[in-house]
mmCIF file of C-alpha atoms in Angstrom:
data_model
loop_
_atom_site.group_PDB
_atom_site.id
_atom_site.type_symbol
_atom_site.label_atom_id
_atom_site.label_comp_id
_atom_site.label_asym_id
_atom_site.label_seq_id
_atom_site.Cartn_x
_atom_site.Cartn_y
_atom_site.Cartn_z
ATOM 1 C CA MET A 1 21.083 147.707 62.336
ATOM 2 C CA ILE A 2 22.002 151.283 61.489
ATOM 3 C CA LYS A 3 20.000 152.470 64.502
ATOM 4 C CA VAL A 4 21.765 149.956 66.744
ATOM 5 C CA ALA A 5 25.173 151.047 65.407
ATOM 6 C CA PHE A 6 24.338 154.690 66.154
ATOM 7 C CA LYS A 7 23.182 153.745 69.656
ATOM 8 C CA ILE A 8 26.449 151.919 70.300
ATOM 9 C CA ILE A 9 28.266 155.209 69.686
ATOM 10 C CA LEU A 10 25.932 156.964 72.127
ATOM 11 C CA PHE A 11 26.476 154.240 74.721
ATOM 12 C CA HIS A 12 30.222 154.797 74.461
ATOM 13 C CA PHE A 13 29.673 158.472 75.299
ATOM 14 C CA PHE A 14 27.353 157.444 78.139
ATOM 15 C CA TYR A 15 30.005 155.073 79.533
ATOM 16 C CA TYR A 16 32.990 157.407 79.311
ATOM 17 C CA PHE A 17 31.399 160.848 79.822
ATOM 18 C CA GLY A 18 28.076 160.165 81.591
ATOM 19 C CA PHE A 19 25.879 161.512 78.786
ATOM 20 C CA PRO A 20 23.578 161.235 76.939
ATOM 21 C CA LYS A 21 21.647 159.051 79.407
ATOM 22 C CA ILE A 22 19.862 157.032 76.733
ATOM 23 C CA LYS A 23 17.624 154.073 77.529
ATOM 24 C CA PRO A 24 19.173 150.606 77.862
ATOM 25 C CA LEU A 25 19.206 148.181 74.956
ATOM 26 C CA ASN A 26 18.577 145.207 77.206
ATOM 27 C CA LEU A 27 15.898 145.239 79.915
ATOM 28 C CA VAL A 28 15.371 142.321 82.298
ATOM 29 C CA ILE A 29 12.049 142.291 84.135
ATOM 30 C CA SER A 30 11.771 139.790 86.962
ATOM 31 C CA LEU A 31 8.069 139.051 87.307
ATOM 32 C CA THR A 32 8.195 136.932 90.451
ATOM 33 C CA ASN A 33 10.511 135.199 92.912
ATOM 34 C CA SER A 34 8.064 132.294 93.145
ATOM 35 C CA CYS A 35 9.294 129.086 91.562
ATOM 36 C CA ASN A 36 8.063 125.497 91.394
ATOM 37 C CA SER A 37 11.622 124.155 91.036
ATOM 38 C CA ARG A 38 14.073 123.614 93.888
ATOM 39 C CA CYS A 39 17.334 123.836 91.975
ATOM 40 C CA GLN A 40 20.717 123.167 93.553
ATOM 41 C CA THR A 41 22.040 126.211 91.695
ATOM 42 C CA CYS A 42 19.323 128.655 92.773
ATOM 43 C CA ASN A 43 17.619 129.665 96.024
ATOM 44 C CA ILE A 44 15.296 132.329 94.660
ATOM 45 C CA TRP A 45 12.268 130.270 95.694
ATOM 46 C CA LYS A 46 13.257 130.750 99.358
ATOM 47 C CA GLN A 47 12.860 134.516 99.144
ATOM 48 C CA GLU A 48 9.761 136.366 100.233
ATOM 49 C CA ASN A 49 7.549 137.347 97.327
ATOM 50 C CA LYS A 50 5.487 140.069 98.936
ATOM 51 C CA GLN A 51 4.214 143.155 97.151
ATOM 52 C CA LYS A 52 5.313 142.209 93.651
ATOM 53 C CA LEU A 53 4.417 144.739 90.985
ATOM 54 C CA THR A 54 0.829 144.515 89.794
ATOM 55 C CA LEU A 55 -0.171 144.574 86.151
ATOM 56 C CA ASP A 56 -1.338 148.176 86.571
ATOM 57 C CA GLU A 57 2.037 149.142 88.062
ATOM 58 C CA LEU A 58 3.912 147.399 85.261
ATOM 59 C CA ASN A 59 1.764 149.243 82.698
ATOM 60 C CA LYS A 60 2.803 152.568 84.251
ATOM 61 C CA ILE A 61 6.484 151.580 84.239
ATOM 62 C CA PHE A 62 6.431 150.426 80.623
ATOM 63 C CA ALA A 63 4.590 153.576 79.517
ATOM 64 C CA ASN A 64 7.245 155.721 81.211
ATOM 65 C CA ILE A 65 10.136 153.756 79.690
ATOM 66 C CA GLY A 66 8.683 154.002 76.197
ATOM 67 C CA GLN A 67 10.483 152.898 73.039
ATOM 68 C CA GLY A 68 14.198 152.194 73.190
ATOM 69 C CA PRO A 69 15.102 148.747 74.578
ATOM 70 C CA TYR A 70 15.747 146.229 71.810
ATOM 71 C CA GLU A 71 15.344 143.109 73.933
ATOM 72 C CA ILE A 72 13.094 142.365 76.910
ATOM 73 C CA ILE A 73 13.696 139.339 79.136
ATOM 74 C CA LEU A 74 10.753 138.291 81.320
ATOM 75 C CA THR A 75 12.213 136.141 84.041
ATOM 76 C CA GLY A 76 11.621 134.934 87.600
ATOM 77 C CA GLY A 77 11.432 132.605 89.522
ATOM 78 C CA GLU A 78 9.174 130.872 87.072
ATOM 79 C CA PRO A 79 7.622 133.605 84.895
ATOM 80 C CA PHE A 80 4.690 131.446 83.811
ATOM 81 C CA LEU A 81 3.476 131.462 87.413
ATOM 82 C CA ARG A 82 2.303 135.006 86.684
ATOM 83 C CA ASP A 83 -1.270 134.587 85.450
ATOM 84 C CA GLU A 84 -1.076 137.956 83.661
ATOM 85 C CA ILE A 85 1.987 137.103 81.567
ATOM 86 C CA VAL A 86 0.089 137.457 78.275
ATOM 87 C CA LYS A 87 -1.186 140.913 79.239
ATOM 88 C CA ILE A 88 2.302 141.825 80.470
ATOM 89 C CA CYS A 89 3.721 140.938 77.052
ATOM 90 C CA GLN A 90 0.988 142.975 75.365
ATOM 91 C CA SER A 91 1.848 145.967 77.528
ATOM 92 C CA VAL A 92 5.570 145.565 76.773
ATOM 93 C CA VAL A 93 4.869 145.517 73.046
ATOM 94 C CA LYS A 94 2.423 148.428 73.218
ATOM 95 C CA HIS A 95 4.707 150.796 75.122
ATOM 96 C CA ILE A 96 8.306 149.639 74.571
ATOM 97 C CA LYS A 97 8.021 147.927 71.169
ATOM 98 C CA PRO A 98 11.060 145.624 71.536
ATOM 99 C CA LYS A 99 12.238 143.464 68.674
ATOM 100 C CA VAL A 100 12.553 140.406 70.930
ATOM 101 C CA ILE A 101 10.894 139.062 74.087
ATOM 102 C CA ILE A 102 12.730 136.210 75.808
ATOM 103 C CA ILE A 103 11.086 134.010 78.448
ATOM 104 C CA PRO A 104 13.071 131.311 80.305
ATOM 105 C CA THR A 105 11.052 128.499 81.902
ATOM 106 C CA ASN A 106 11.564 125.236 83.769
ATOM 107 C CA GLY A 107 8.801 123.703 81.639
ATOM 108 C CA LEU A 108 6.871 122.158 84.538
ATOM 109 C CA LEU A 109 3.513 123.835 83.790
ATOM 110 C CA THR A 110 3.021 122.209 80.398
ATOM 111 C CA GLU A 111 -0.575 123.143 79.574
ATOM 112 C CA VAL A 112 -0.269 126.647 81.037
ATOM 113 C CA ILE A 113 2.969 127.363 79.160
ATOM 114 C CA VAL A 114 1.697 126.099 75.816
ATOM 115 C CA ASP A 115 -1.552 128.046 76.148
ATOM 116 C CA LYS A 116 0.194 131.270 77.199
ATOM 117 C CA VAL A 117 2.808 131.033 74.434
ATOM 118 C CA GLN A 118 0.099 130.599 71.818
ATOM 119 C CA GLN A 119 -1.750 133.619 73.172
ATOM 120 C CA ILE A 120 1.395 135.760 73.223
ATOM 121 C CA LEU A 121 2.165 134.869 69.614
ATOM 122 C CA GLU A 122 -1.409 135.663 68.622
ATOM 123 C CA LYS A 123 -1.622 138.992 70.461
ATOM 124 C CA CYS A 124 1.944 140.158 69.715
ATOM 125 C CA PRO A 125 2.321 139.039 66.084
ATOM 126 C CA LYS A 126 5.128 141.422 65.104
ATOM 127 C CA THR A 127 7.466 140.649 68.006
ATOM 128 C CA LYS A 128 9.990 137.805 68.087
ATOM 129 C CA LEU A 129 9.234 135.448 70.980
ATOM 130 C CA VAL A 130 12.020 133.229 72.310
ATOM 131 C CA VAL A 131 11.299 130.565 74.927
ATOM 132 C CA ASN A 132 14.221 128.845 76.654
ATOM 133 C CA ILE A 133 13.410 125.557 78.371
ATOM 134 C CA SER A 134 15.846 124.592 81.118
ATOM 135 C CA LEU A 135 17.469 121.149 81.153
ATOM 136 C CA ASP A 136 20.566 120.644 83.264
ATOM 137 C CA GLU A 137 21.011 116.893 82.876
ATOM 138 C CA ILE A 138 19.356 113.796 81.430
ATOM 139 C CA GLY A 139 16.514 111.896 83.111
ATOM 140 C CA GLU A 140 16.680 111.459 86.880
ATOM 141 C CA ALA A 141 20.021 113.285 87.041
ATOM 142 C CA ASN A 142 18.208 116.406 85.816
ATOM 143 C CA ASP A 143 15.501 115.902 88.448
ATOM 144 C CA LYS A 144 18.151 115.753 91.162
ATOM 145 C CA ILE A 145 19.701 119.070 90.110
ATOM 146 C CA ARG A 146 16.291 120.653 89.624
ATOM 147 C CA GLY A 147 14.981 119.265 92.921
ATOM 148 C CA ILE A 148 11.680 118.001 91.483
ATOM 149 C CA ALA A 149 10.784 114.392 90.684
ATOM 150 C CA GLY A 150 9.545 114.056 87.116
ATOM 151 C CA ALA A 151 10.940 117.453 86.067
ATOM 152 C CA PHE A 152 12.736 115.993 83.059
ATOM 153 C CA LEU A 153 9.615 114.307 81.697
ATOM 154 C CA LYS A 154 7.502 117.433 82.196
ATOM 155 C CA ALA A 155 10.080 119.668 80.497
ATOM 156 C CA THR A 156 10.296 117.184 77.636
ATOM 157 C CA GLU A 157 6.503 117.149 77.246
ATOM 158 C CA THR A 158 6.403 120.940 77.274
ATOM 159 C CA TYR A 159 9.139 121.140 74.656
ATOM 160 C CA GLN A 160 7.386 118.679 72.345
ATOM 161 C CA LYS A 161 4.087 120.536 72.542
ATOM 162 C CA LEU A 162 5.726 123.899 71.975
ATOM 163 C CA ARG A 163 7.699 122.449 69.057
ATOM 164 C CA ALA A 164 4.378 121.750 67.332
ATOM 165 C CA ILE A 165 3.668 125.498 67.184
ATOM 166 C CA LYS A 166 4.437 126.802 63.717
ATOM 167 C CA ASN A 167 5.149 130.520 63.741
ATOM 168 C CA LYS A 168 7.974 132.375 62.017
ATOM 169 C CA ASN A 169 8.332 134.680 65.036
ATOM 170 C CA PHE A 170 8.809 131.839 67.536
ATOM 171 C CA ASN A 171 12.141 130.351 68.597
ATOM 172 C CA LEU A 172 12.376 127.415 70.997
ATOM 173 C CA ASN A 173 15.692 126.716 72.714
ATOM 174 C CA ILE A 174 17.154 124.358 75.306
ATOM 175 C CA HIS A 175 19.112 126.037 78.089
ATOM 176 C CA THR A 176 21.642 124.436 80.448
ATOM 177 C CA VAL A 177 23.244 125.978 83.521
ATOM 178 C CA ILE A 178 26.784 124.609 83.701
ATOM 179 C CA SER A 179 27.582 123.969 87.350
ATOM 180 C CA ARG A 180 29.893 121.771 89.376
ATOM 181 C CA PHE A 181 27.061 119.211 89.324
ATOM 182 C CA ASN A 182 27.030 118.669 85.549
ATOM 183 C CA VAL A 183 30.154 120.244 84.033
ATOM 184 C CA LYS A 184 31.742 116.882 83.204
ATOM 185 C CA LYS A 185 28.572 115.697 81.464
ATOM 186 C CA ILE A 186 28.194 118.590 78.989
ATOM 187 C CA PRO A 187 29.302 116.583 75.905
ATOM 188 C CA GLU A 188 26.774 113.870 76.731
ATOM 189 C CA ILE A 189 24.013 116.386 77.459
ATOM 190 C CA TYR A 190 24.722 118.255 74.228
ATOM 191 C CA GLN A 191 24.584 115.104 72.105
ATOM 192 C CA PHE A 192 21.338 114.022 73.767
ATOM 193 C CA VAL A 193 19.685 117.423 73.292
ATOM 194 C CA GLN A 194 20.640 117.623 69.627
ATOM 195 C CA GLU A 195 19.402 114.109 68.859
ATOM 196 C CA LYS A 196 16.269 114.188 71.020
ATOM 197 C CA PHE A 197 15.064 117.785 70.695
ATOM 198 C CA LYS A 198 16.797 119.492 67.754
ATOM 199 C CA PRO A 199 16.255 122.960 69.318
ATOM 200 C CA ASP A 200 16.622 126.205 67.401
ATOM 201 C CA SER A 201 19.610 126.810 69.692
ATOM 202 C CA TYR A 202 21.337 125.056 72.553
ATOM 203 C CA ILE A 203 22.317 127.661 75.130
ATOM 204 C CA THR A 204 24.485 127.392 78.215
ATOM 205 C CA GLU A 205 25.481 129.801 80.938
ATOM 206 C CA ILE A 206 27.631 129.278 83.984
ATOM 207 C CA ALA A 207 26.286 128.857 87.513
ATOM 208 C CA GLU A 208 27.398 131.867 89.506
ATOM 209 C CA LYS A 209 27.053 133.621 92.815
ATOM 210 C CA ARG A 210 24.206 136.131 92.529
ATOM 211 C CA VAL A 211 22.423 138.332 95.032
ATOM 212 C CA GLU A 212 19.253 137.753 93.013
ATOM 213 C CA LEU A 213 19.398 133.963 93.375
ATOM 214 C CA ASP A 214 20.650 134.003 96.976
ATOM 215 C CA THR A 215 23.683 131.966 95.924
ATOM 216 C CA VAL A 216 26.442 134.290 97.157
ATOM 217 C CA ASP A 217 27.606 131.687 99.676
ATOM 218 C CA SER A 218 26.978 128.648 97.449
ATOM 219 C CA GLU A 219 29.746 126.557 95.892
ATOM 220 C CA ILE A 220 28.083 125.990 92.540
ATOM 221 C CA THR A 221 30.517 127.450 89.998
ATOM 222 C CA PRO A 222 32.589 124.809 88.164
ATOM 223 C CA LEU A 223 36.369 124.838 88.270
ATOM 224 C CA ALA A 224 38.031 126.851 85.503
ATOM 225 C CA GLU A 225 39.721 123.806 83.981
ATOM 226 C CA GLU A 226 36.547 121.723 83.942
ATOM 227 C CA TYR A 227 34.521 124.584 82.440
ATOM 228 C CA SER A 228 37.154 125.127 79.763
ATOM 229 C CA GLN A 229 37.000 121.478 78.775
ATOM 230 C CA ALA A 230 33.217 121.678 78.421
ATOM 231 C CA ILE A 231 33.388 124.854 76.360
ATOM 232 C CA ASP A 232 36.217 123.554 74.179
ATOM 233 C CA PHE A 233 33.832 120.755 73.268
ATOM 234 C CA LEU A 234 30.878 123.077 72.567
ATOM 235 C CA ILE A 235 32.571 125.739 70.430
ATOM 236 C CA PRO A 236 33.475 123.448 67.486
ATOM 237 C CA LYS A 237 29.960 122.000 67.635
ATOM 238 C CA ILE A 238 28.453 125.470 67.327
ATOM 239 C CA LYS A 239 30.683 126.221 64.346
ATOM 240 C CA GLU A 240 29.542 123.003 62.650
ATOM 241 C CA GLU A 241 25.840 123.785 63.000
ATOM 242 C CA LYS A 242 23.841 125.653 60.385
ATOM 243 C CA PHE A 243 21.917 128.721 61.506
ATOM 244 C CA HIS A 244 20.010 131.373 59.639
ATOM 245 C CA LYS A 245 19.909 135.161 59.938
ATOM 246 C CA LEU A 246 19.626 136.374 63.550
ATOM 247 C CA SER A 247 20.307 132.921 65.026
ATOM 248 C CA LYS A 248 23.628 132.759 63.203
ATOM 249 C CA ILE A 249 24.727 136.112 64.600
ATOM 250 C CA THR A 250 23.585 135.095 68.082
ATOM 251 C CA GLN A 251 25.649 131.911 67.960
ATOM 252 C CA MET A 252 28.781 133.807 66.958
ATOM 253 C CA PHE A 253 28.323 136.081 69.972
ATOM 254 C CA ARG A 254 27.800 132.967 72.093
ATOM 255 C CA ILE A 255 31.211 131.636 71.083
ATOM 256 C CA GLN A 256 32.817 134.881 72.203
ATOM 257 C CA TYR A 257 30.862 134.785 75.474
ATOM 258 C CA TYR A 258 32.216 131.310 76.221
ATOM 259 C CA GLN A 259 35.762 132.489 75.570
ATOM 260 C CA ILE A 260 35.291 135.482 77.863
ATOM 261 C CA VAL A 261 33.974 133.297 80.689
ATOM 262 C CA LYS A 262 36.992 131.007 80.341
ATOM 263 C CA LYS A 263 39.304 134.003 80.770
ATOM 264 C CA ILE A 264 37.359 135.336 83.754
ATOM 265 C CA LEU A 265 37.517 131.994 85.565
ATOM 266 C CA LYS A 266 41.195 131.574 84.796
ATOM 267 C CA ASN A 267 42.422 135.084 85.626
ATOM 268 C CA ASN A 268 39.804 136.373 88.077
ATOM 269 C CA LYS A 269 39.560 139.785 86.477
ATOM 270 C CA ARG A 270 37.430 141.795 84.060
ATOM 271 C CA VAL A 271 37.974 140.958 80.402
ATOM 272 C CA ILE A 272 35.951 143.683 78.639
ATOM 273 C CA PRO A 273 34.268 146.892 79.912
ATOM 274 C CA CYS A 274 30.952 146.414 81.722
ATOM 275 C CA TYR A 275 27.931 148.443 80.621
ATOM 276 C CA ALA A 276 25.586 147.219 83.372
ATOM 277 C CA GLY A 277 23.392 150.123 84.423
ATOM 278 C CA ILE A 278 24.049 151.751 81.062
ATOM 279 C CA ALA A 279 23.143 149.399 78.201
ATOM 280 C CA SER A 280 21.512 146.743 80.392
ATOM 281 C CA VAL A 281 19.421 146.908 83.562
ATOM 282 C CA GLN A 282 17.019 144.824 85.643
ATOM 283 C CA ILE A 283 13.727 145.541 87.397
ATOM 284 C CA THR A 284 12.972 143.313 90.387
ATOM 285 C CA PRO A 285 9.530 141.902 91.272
ATOM 286 C CA ASN A 286 8.954 144.630 93.883
ATOM 287 C CA GLY A 287 10.059 147.525 91.685
ATOM 288 C CA GLN A 288 13.740 147.998 92.490
ATOM 289 C CA VAL A 289 15.898 149.052 89.528
ATOM 290 C CA TRP A 290 19.167 147.092 89.647
ATOM 291 C CA ASN A 291 22.320 147.651 87.619
ATOM 292 C CA CYS A 292 22.589 143.843 87.438
ATOM 293 C CA CYS A 293 21.451 140.741 89.308
ATOM 294 C CA ILE A 294 24.957 139.749 90.450
ATOM 295 C CA LYS A 295 25.604 142.639 92.835
ATOM 296 C CA GLY A 296 21.975 143.676 93.202
ATOM 297 C CA GLN A 297 22.770 147.374 93.649
ATOM 298 C CA ALA A 298 19.580 149.427 93.610
ATOM 299 C CA LEU A 299 19.601 152.552 91.462
ATOM 300 C CA GLY A 300 16.209 153.416 92.926
ATOM 301 C CA ASP A 301 12.700 152.251 93.837
ATOM 302 C CA LEU A 302 10.057 152.742 91.138
ATOM 303 C CA ARG A 303 7.217 152.897 93.639
ATOM 304 C CA SER A 304 8.875 155.798 95.455
ATOM 305 C CA VAL A 305 9.025 157.914 92.269
ATOM 306 C CA ASP A 306 5.527 157.187 90.945
ATOM 307 C CA TYR A 307 6.912 154.538 88.540
ATOM 308 C CA ASN A 308 9.078 157.100 86.759
ATOM 309 C CA PHE A 309 11.903 154.943 85.354
ATOM 310 C CA LYS A 310 13.517 157.936 83.669
ATOM 311 C CA LYS A 311 13.854 159.753 86.994
ATOM 312 C CA ILE A 312 15.814 156.833 88.448
ATOM 313 C CA TRP A 313 17.830 156.311 85.253
ATOM 314 C CA GLN A 314 18.988 159.922 85.278
ATOM 315 C CA SER A 315 19.496 160.179 89.049
ATOM 316 C CA ARG A 316 22.674 160.965 90.972
ATOM 317 C CA LYS A 317 22.501 157.557 92.643
ATOM 318 C CA ALA A 318 22.502 155.820 89.244
ATOM 319 C CA SER A 319 25.535 157.849 88.185
ATOM 320 C CA GLN A 320 27.354 156.876 91.377
ATOM 321 C CA VAL A 321 26.704 153.172 90.822
ATOM 322 C CA ARG A 322 27.860 153.394 87.208
ATOM 323 C CA LYS A 323 31.048 155.149 88.287
ATOM 324 C CA GLU A 324 31.684 152.471 90.905
ATOM 325 C CA ILE A 325 31.278 149.676 88.346
ATOM 326 C CA LYS A 326 33.633 151.420 85.960
ATOM 327 C CA ASN A 327 36.304 152.238 88.538
ATOM 328 C CA THR A 328 36.312 149.066 90.633
ATOM 329 C CA LYS A 329 36.348 146.873 87.528
ATOM 330 C CA CYS A 330 34.208 144.227 89.182
ATOM 331 C CA PHE A 331 33.921 141.112 87.044
ATOM 332 C CA CYS A 332 31.446 138.318 86.531
ATOM 333 C CA PRO A 333 30.338 135.884 83.820
ATOM 334 C CA LEU A 334 26.689 137.034 83.774
ATOM 335 C CA ALA A 335 25.391 135.985 80.359
ATOM 336 C CA ASN A 336 22.736 138.632 79.908
ATOM 337 C CA ALA A 337 25.026 141.591 80.601
ATOM 338 C CA SER A 338 27.943 139.977 78.766
ATOM 339 C CA TYR A 339 26.133 139.881 75.437
ATOM 340 C CA THR A 340 25.375 143.589 75.703
ATOM 341 C CA ASN A 341 28.963 144.302 76.762
ATOM 342 C CA MET A 342 30.282 142.406 73.737
ATOM 343 C CA LEU A 343 28.113 144.489 71.438
ATOM 344 C CA MET A 344 29.830 147.585 72.842
ATOM 345 C CA HIS A 345 33.342 146.125 72.489
ATOM 346 C CA SER A 346 34.967 146.695 69.079
ATOM 347 C CA PRO A 347 37.514 143.821 69.253
ATOM 348 C CA THR A 348 34.743 141.358 70.100
ATOM 349 C CA LEU A 349 32.539 142.681 67.304
ATOM 350 C CA THR A 350 35.448 142.221 64.901
ATOM 351 C CA LYS A 351 35.833 138.584 65.948
ATOM 352 C CA VAL A 352 32.093 138.017 65.491
ATOM 353 C CA VAL A 353 32.200 139.484 61.980
ATOM 354 C CA LYS A 354 35.216 137.321 61.074
ATOM 355 C CA ASN A 355 33.433 134.193 62.295
ATOM 356 C CA LEU A 356 30.334 135.117 60.296
ATOM 357 C CA ILE A 357 32.381 135.593 57.126
ATOM 358 C CA PHE A 358 34.765 132.680 57.417
ATOM 359 C CA LYS A 359 32.682 130.117 59.320
#
């Protein structure tokens, strides 16, 4: 924690003065655009998936990044459609040595997912592995949102088989995207998930317009009032639950994230400074380095610089994009970037500490 605290100070210098250009804390690696779901809140499966980074290319990128990022998110599409996902995790651990690897999944490939998770835990024994299974509704209503008949039953089967894995470095969560299709059902979904699954955590994020998901022109985001009602139900529930160690801290940050999203939807403006492209960054399946997946601004192309992440990270183009984000004060409720932003924001950290002490 002392190292993280020191890095926060350095990130403040990076944000305000442009130096030192230290490595991001949070690194999202999109392994593929391919997906076996057809969600109403996501069109990523419609995108071409040509020339995605090979395992050899990813090895070169990870070796160049080296140690620094605390958390790696391996996403997609459906990340378990990448046959090499176990070797990718091994390479991440070998070169970057993160504390946590997070993998979201729709849960449709039950046997593949269970087998790969077991292998990852076996081959990366010192790294925390978090798997988030997506459920956006109950039963056939979930299948309608997810666009696949039987999706709910398959996700349930996957969850139950993963739940049988006993490993202190494994967390299994349920994840819900709150959209205009399910926002009024969140209390019912929450109660069902807690009674049926008893996950390590129940996580939600808001459906939003992203370049990455090809949803810029989609009307999927819930109304501010409806979202607030859902979140006002969830926050007391989170405070009532009992968590241990890292999970407890994570939940306190989650409460603050929900409050920030409420303010963004209500006021249509930035609530706290954004450190996208500074403390958080994303690598696309074909090797583009993005400041975030909402705007999809490329800082550079890894293939064009011989997979030298540092060269892109320290480039003039990257500095220009960071300056634009800072000056234009663009705003969004992106969960991944928001958690990093909150870590950099003293008032939010103070609220988290108070909740930890007085909860």
